[in-house]
């Protein structure tokens, strides 16, 4: 974890109320992995005491540039839109645990709902760089909120669903998943909780439907991997990136806890934000 005085290079509104900002922060661009996040605040506080968490949307170790993609929902996110190139913010990161791709996985299915795109976007870059095939399913309320395909690597197959049918499939993005479940070696998702819960249900039934073995399991079972471990994520068909309201983002306040099937609460900021979907108790109230 490092603290950077990140300098704004570019800021643009890519969709109504949604911004992508590029910051020069070589300390963070180097060594960050898809699924991790940063915790940011104005360099001089400017009245914003609490930091705001944002997924690392992209990170380029060569140029030292990281990007964040956010929707304006309140005072903090609005404040960031008024920054100008050359302004600096205080950026802490990379925080949390990243997505883990099994070395044998060739076909990755990414599923994003709305701003969940920011949670999986960097994984597309990493996967393409490593020679994997990527299909990205994206769901939005309407065409007005569909992430522009021009902002994705050309190699990504991009499939869109809209709730009102104004672009792509008419319905939820989860409707598209069954078509890809035999093709995909692993799936990675970020978005609203109901979308993630629906995907977790689909993933649970997949092994039975397709008759496929669990990744990394030797015949006859073997020792189970500890919950929250990189190995547990790597062997999961579905990994999800969770968003919970955060206070400290360093594991101290317990404000971001989610419940696991084993009954051990996990902190989204430390043990997450990425979890193997099968580790989380989707029906539990949190
Ligand atoms: C791990 C993680 C990654 C995230 N990545 C993104 C991203 O890439 N793009 C994006 O648009 N949003 C992301 N969010 C949500 C984003 O942090 C909130 O939208 C933002 O903090 C709202 O700040 P605000 O001051 O504008 O809103 P306000 O509602 O005024 O916020 C007030 C307080 O509540 C906290 N808060 C409010 N909503 C959230 C929330 N959903 N999650 C966490 N804290 C919240 C803020 O940190 C702040 O302390 C992420 C959240 C988490 C936990
Ligand atoms: S936000 Fe404080 S423990 Fe996670």
Coordinates of C-alpha atoms and ligand atoms in Angstrom, one line a residue:
X1 CA 0.0 0.0 0.0
X2 CA 1.4 3.4 -1.0
X3 CA 0.3 7.0 -0.7
X4 CA 0.6 9.0 -3.9
X5 CA 0.1 12.7 -4.8
X6 CA -1.6 11.8 -8.0
X7 CA -1.7 14.5 -10.7
X8 CA -4.7 14.8 -12.9
X9 CA -3.9 14.5 -16.5
X10 CA -7.2 14.2 -18.2
X11 CA -10.9 14.4 -17.1
X12 CA -13.8 13.7 -19.3
X13 CA -17.5 13.0 -19.0
X14 CA -18.0 9.8 -21.0
X15 CA -21.7 9.4 -20.3
X16 CA -24.2 11.7 -18.6
X17 CA -22.9 12.0 -15.0
X18 CA -20.1 9.4 -15.5
X19 CA -16.5 10.5 -15.6
X20 CA -13.1 8.9 -16.4
X21 CA -10.1 10.6 -14.9
X22 CA -6.5 9.8 -15.7
X23 CA -3.9 10.5 -13.0
X24 CA -0.1 10.3 -13.1
X25 CA 0.7 8.1 -10.1
X26 CA 3.6 5.8 -11.0
X27 CA 3.8 4.4 -7.5
X28 CA 0.3 3.0 -7.9
X29 CA 0.4 2.1 -11.6
X30 CA 3.3 -0.2 -10.9
X31 CA 2.2 -3.4 -9.3
X32 CA -1.5 -2.8 -9.1
X33 CA -3.7 -5.6 -10.2
X34 CA -7.3 -5.9 -11.6
X35 CA -9.9 -5.9 -8.8
X36 CA -7.9 -3.6 -6.5
X37 CA -9.0 -0.1 -5.6
X38 CA -7.7 3.2 -4.4
X39 CA -9.0 5.4 -1.6
X40 CA -8.8 9.1 -2.4
X41 CA -9.4 12.6 -1.0
X42 CA -8.4 16.1 -1.9
X43 CA -4.7 16.9 -1.2
X44 CA -5.7 19.8 1.0
X45 CA -8.9 18.2 2.4
X46 CA -11.1 21.0 1.0
X47 CA -13.8 20.0 3.4
X48 CA -13.9 16.3 2.5
X49 CA -12.5 14.5 5.5
X50 CA -13.4 10.9 4.5
X51 CA -11.7 9.3 1.5
X52 CA -13.8 7.8 -1.3
X53 CA -13.0 4.3 -2.7
X54 CA -12.8 3.7 -6.5
X55 CA -11.8 0.7 -8.5
X56 CA -8.6 0.9 -10.5
X57 CA -10.2 1.2 -13.9
X58 CA -6.9 0.9 -15.7
X59 CA -3.2 1.0 -14.7
X60 CA -0.3 1.4 -17.1
X61 CA 3.1 0.7 -15.5
X62 CA 5.0 2.1 -18.5
X63 CA 3.4 5.6 -18.5
X64 CA 2.7 5.6 -14.7
X65 CA -1.0 6.5 -15.4
X66 CA -4.0 5.1 -13.5
X67 CA -7.6 5.8 -14.4
X68 CA -10.8 5.8 -12.3
X69 CA -14.3 5.7 -13.7
X70 CA -17.1 7.1 -11.5
X71 CA -20.7 8.3 -11.3
X72 CA -21.5 11.5 -9.6
X73 CA -23.7 10.6 -6.7
X74 CA -22.8 13.0 -3.9
X75 CA -20.5 15.7 -2.6
X76 CA -17.2 13.8 -3.0
X77 CA -17.7 12.5 -6.6
X78 CA -19.0 16.0 -7.6
X79 CA -15.9 17.6 -6.1
X80 CA -13.6 15.4 -8.3
X81 CA -15.4 16.7 -11.5
X82 CA -14.2 20.2 -10.7
X83 CA -10.5 19.3 -10.7
X84 CA -8.4 20.6 -13.6
X85 CA -5.3 19.1 -15.2
X86 CA -2.3 19.6 -12.9
X87 CA -4.4 19.4 -9.7
X88 CA -3.3 16.8 -7.3
X89 CA -5.2 14.4 -5.1
X90 CA -4.2 12.2 -2.3
X91 CA -4.5 8.6 -3.5
X92 CA -3.9 5.6 -1.2
X93 CA -3.5 2.2 -2.8
X94 CA -3.5 -0.4 -4.3
X95 CA -6.0 -1.7 -1.7
X96 CA -7.8 -5.0 -1.4
X97 CA -7.3 -8.4 -3.1
X98 CA -7.3 -8.8 -6.8
X99 CA -9.0 -11.2 -9.2
X100 CA -7.1 -14.4 -9.6
X101 CA -7.1 -16.1 -13.0
X102 CA -6.2 -19.8 -13.2
X103 CA -3.2 -20.2 -15.5
X104 CA -5.1 -22.8 -17.5
X105 CA -8.1 -20.5 -18.2
X106 CA -8.2 -19.4 -21.9
X107 CA -11.7 -18.0 -22.1
X108 CA -12.8 -15.4 -19.6
X109 CA -16.4 -14.2 -19.2
X110 CA -16.6 -10.7 -17.7
X111 CA -20.0 -9.5 -16.5
X112 CA -20.6 -5.8 -15.6
X113 CA -23.7 -4.0 -14.5
X114 CA -23.6 -0.2 -14.8
X115 CA -20.6 1.2 -12.9
X116 CA -19.5 -2.3 -12.3
X117 CA -17.6 -1.8 -15.6
X118 CA -15.0 0.0 -13.6
X119 CA -14.5 -3.1 -11.4
X120 CA -13.7 -5.5 -14.3
X121 CA -12.3 -3.1 -17.0
X122 CA -8.7 -3.6 -16.0
X123 CA -9.1 -7.4 -16.0
X124 CA -9.8 -7.2 -19.7
X125 CA -6.5 -5.5 -20.3
X126 CA -4.6 -8.0 -18.2
X127 CA -6.3 -11.0 -19.9
X128 CA -5.7 -9.7 -23.4
X129 CA -2.1 -9.0 -22.6
X130 CA -1.7 -12.6 -21.4
X131 CA -3.2 -14.0 -24.6
X132 CA -6.7 -15.0 -23.3
X133 CA -10.0 -14.5 -25.0
X134 CA -12.4 -12.1 -23.3
X135 CA -16.2 -11.7 -23.7
X136 CA -17.6 -8.9 -21.7
X137 CA -21.4 -8.8 -21.0
X138 CA -22.6 -5.4 -20.0
X139 CA -26.0 -4.4 -18.6
X140 CA -27.5 -0.9 -18.3
X141 CA -30.9 0.6 -17.9
X142 CA -31.0 2.1 -21.4
X143 CA -28.8 3.0 -24.4
X144 CA -27.9 6.3 -22.8
X145 CA -26.0 4.5 -20.1
X146 CA -24.1 2.0 -22.2
X147 CA -20.3 2.1 -21.8
X148 CA -18.8 3.1 -25.2
X149 CA -17.2 0.2 -27.0
X150 CA -14.4 2.5 -28.2
X151 CA -13.0 2.6 -24.6
X152 CA -12.4 -1.2 -24.6
X153 CA -9.6 -3.1 -26.2
X154 CA -10.5 -4.2 -29.8
X155 CA -9.9 -7.9 -28.9
X156 CA -12.8 -7.9 -26.4
X157 CA -16.1 -9.4 -27.6
X158 CA -18.6 -6.8 -26.2
X159 CA -22.3 -7.8 -25.7
X160 CA -24.8 -5.4 -24.4
X161 CA -28.2 -5.8 -22.6
X162 CA -30.5 -2.9 -21.7
X163 CA -33.5 -3.1 -19.4
X164 CA -35.7 -1.1 -21.8
X165 CA -34.4 -2.9 -25.0
X166 CA -33.1 0.4 -26.5
X167 CA -29.8 -1.3 -27.3
X168 CA -28.8 -5.0 -27.5
X169 CA -30.6 -7.7 -25.7
X170 CA -33.9 -6.6 -24.1
X171 CA -33.6 -7.7 -20.5
X172 CA -31.1 -8.3 -17.8
X173 CA -27.4 -8.9 -18.5
X174 CA -27.7 -12.2 -16.5
X175 CA -30.1 -13.5 -19.3
X176 CA -27.0 -13.6 -21.6
X177 CA -24.9 -15.8 -19.3
X178 CA -26.3 -19.3 -20.1
X179 CA -25.1 -18.8 -23.8
X180 CA -21.5 -18.5 -22.6
X181 CA -21.3 -20.8 -19.6
X182 CA -20.0 -23.7 -21.6
X183 CA -17.4 -21.5 -23.4
X184 CA -16.1 -19.8 -20.3
X185 CA -13.4 -21.3 -18.1
X186 CA -13.9 -18.6 -15.5
X187 CA -16.2 -15.7 -14.9
X188 CA -15.6 -12.4 -13.1
X189 CA -18.3 -9.9 -12.2
X190 CA -19.0 -6.5 -10.7
X191 CA -22.3 -4.7 -10.3
X192 CA -25.4 -4.3 -8.2
X193 CA -25.9 -6.9 -5.5
X194 CA -29.0 -8.5 -7.1
X195 CA -27.0 -9.1 -10.3
X196 CA -24.2 -10.7 -8.4
X197 CA -26.6 -12.9 -6.4
X198 CA -28.2 -14.0 -9.6
X199 CA -24.9 -14.8 -11.2
X200 CA -23.9 -16.8 -8.0
X201 CA -27.0 -18.9 -8.4
X202 CA -26.2 -19.6 -12.0
X203 CA -22.6 -20.5 -11.2
X204 CA -23.8 -22.9 -8.5
X205 CA -25.8 -24.9 -10.9
X206 CA -23.2 -24.8 -13.7
X207 CA -21.1 -27.8 -12.7
X208 CA -24.2 -30.0 -12.6
X209 CA -25.6 -28.7 -15.9
X210 CA -22.3 -29.1 -17.8
X211 CA -20.7 -31.9 -15.9
X212 CA -17.4 -30.1 -15.6
X213 CA -14.8 -30.5 -12.8
X214 CA -13.9 -27.8 -10.5
X215 CA -10.7 -26.0 -11.5
X216 CA -7.6 -27.2 -9.7
X217 CA -9.3 -30.1 -7.9
X218 CA -7.4 -33.4 -8.0
X219 CA -9.4 -36.6 -8.4
X220 CA -10.6 -37.7 -4.9
X221 CA -10.8 -34.2 -3.5
X222 CA -7.8 -32.9 -1.5
X223 CA -7.4 -30.3 1.1
X224 CA -9.8 -27.3 0.9
X225 CA -8.3 -23.9 0.4
X226 CA -8.7 -21.4 3.2
X227 CA -11.6 -19.0 2.5
X228 CA -10.4 -15.7 1.1
X229 CA -7.1 -17.2 -0.1
X230 CA -5.8 -16.5 -3.6
X231 CA -6.0 -20.3 -4.3
X232 CA -9.7 -20.3 -3.3
X233 CA -10.4 -17.5 -5.8
X234 CA -8.3 -19.0 -8.5
X235 CA -10.2 -22.3 -8.4
X236 CA -13.7 -20.7 -8.4
X237 CA -15.6 -20.5 -11.6
X238 CA -17.1 -17.1 -10.5
X239 CA -15.3 -14.3 -8.7
X240 CA -17.2 -11.2 -7.7
X241 CA -16.1 -7.7 -6.8
X242 CA -18.2 -6.3 -3.9
X243 CA -19.0 -2.7 -3.1
X244 CA -19.9 -1.8 0.5
X245 CA -20.0 1.6 2.0
X246 CA -16.5 2.1 3.5
X247 CA -15.1 4.1 6.3
X248 CA -11.4 3.4 6.8
X249 CA -10.7 1.0 3.9
X250 CA -7.8 -0.5 5.8
X251 CA -9.6 -3.1 8.0
X252 CA -10.0 -1.1 11.2
X253 CA -13.7 0.0 11.4
X254 CA -15.5 -3.2 10.4
X255 CA -18.0 -1.0 8.4
X256 CA -17.7 -3.0 5.3
X257 CA -18.3 -6.6 6.5
X258 CA -20.1 -9.3 4.4
X259 CA -21.2 -12.7 5.6
X260 CA -19.6 -16.0 4.4
X261 CA -21.2 -19.4 4.1
X262 CA -18.7 -20.6 6.7
X263 CA -20.1 -17.9 9.1
X264 CA -16.9 -15.9 9.3
X265 CA -17.5 -12.2 8.5
X266 CA -15.1 -10.8 5.9
X267 CA -14.1 -7.2 5.4
X268 CA -14.6 -6.1 1.8
X269 CA -11.7 -3.6 2.1
X270 CA -9.2 -6.3 3.3
X271 CA -10.3 -9.8 2.5
X272 CA -12.1 -8.4 -0.6
X273 CA -13.3 -6.7 -2.6
X274 CA -12.9 -9.8 -4.8
X275 CA -14.4 -13.0 -3.4
X276 CA -15.1 -16.4 -4.8
X277 CA -18.9 -16.2 -5.2
X278 CA -19.3 -19.6 -3.5
X279 CA -17.7 -18.2 -0.3
X280 CA -20.4 -15.6 0.3
X281 CA -23.8 -16.1 2.0
X282 CA -26.0 -14.5 -0.6
X283 CA -29.2 -14.9 1.3
X284 CA -27.8 -13.4 4.5
X285 CA -28.8 -9.9 5.5
X286 CA -25.9 -7.5 5.7
Ligands
LIG1 C1 -14.2 -1.1 -3.3 C2 -15.1 0.0 -3.9 C3 -14.9 0.4 -5.2 C4 -15.7 1.3 -5.8 N1 -15.5 1.7 -7.1 C5 -16.2 2.6 -7.6 C6 -16.0 3.0 -9.0 O1 -15.0 2.5 -9.6 N2 -16.8 4.0 -9.5 C7 -17.8 4.5 -8.8 O2 -18.5 5.4 -9.4 N3 -18.1 4.2 -7.5 C8 -17.3 3.3 -6.9 N4 -17.5 2.9 -5.6 C9 -18.6 3.7 -4.9 C10 -18.0 5.0 -4.5 O3 -17.0 4.9 -3.6 C11 -19.1 6.0 -4.0 O4 -20.0 6.2 -5.1 C12 -18.5 7.3 -3.5 O5 -17.8 7.1 -2.3 C13 -19.7 8.3 -3.2 O6 -19.1 9.4 -2.7 P1 -19.9 10.8 -2.6 O7 -19.2 11.7 -1.7 O8 -20.1 11.3 -4.0 O9 -21.3 10.4 -2.1 P2 -21.9 10.5 -0.7 O10 -23.2 9.7 -0.7 O11 -22.0 12.0 -0.4 O12 -20.9 9.8 0.3 C14 -20.8 10.0 1.6 C15 -20.0 9.0 2.3 O13 -20.5 7.7 2.0 C16 -19.5 6.9 1.4 N5 -20.2 6.1 0.3 C17 -21.3 6.5 -0.3 N6 -21.7 5.6 -1.2 C18 -20.7 4.6 -1.2 C19 -20.5 3.4 -1.9 N7 -21.4 2.9 -2.8 N8 -19.4 2.7 -1.6 C20 -18.5 3.1 -0.6 N9 -18.7 4.2 0.1 C21 -19.7 5.0 -0.2 C22 -18.4 7.8 0.9 O14 -17.1 7.3 0.9 C23 -18.5 9.0 1.8 O15 -17.8 8.7 3.0 C24 -16.7 1.9 -5.0 C25 -17.0 1.5 -3.7 C26 -16.2 0.5 -3.2 C27 -16.4 0.1 -1.8
LIG2 S1 -13.9 0.0 5.7 FE1 -13.2 -0.1 7.7 S2 -12.9 -2.2 8.0 FE2 -13.4 -2.0 5.9

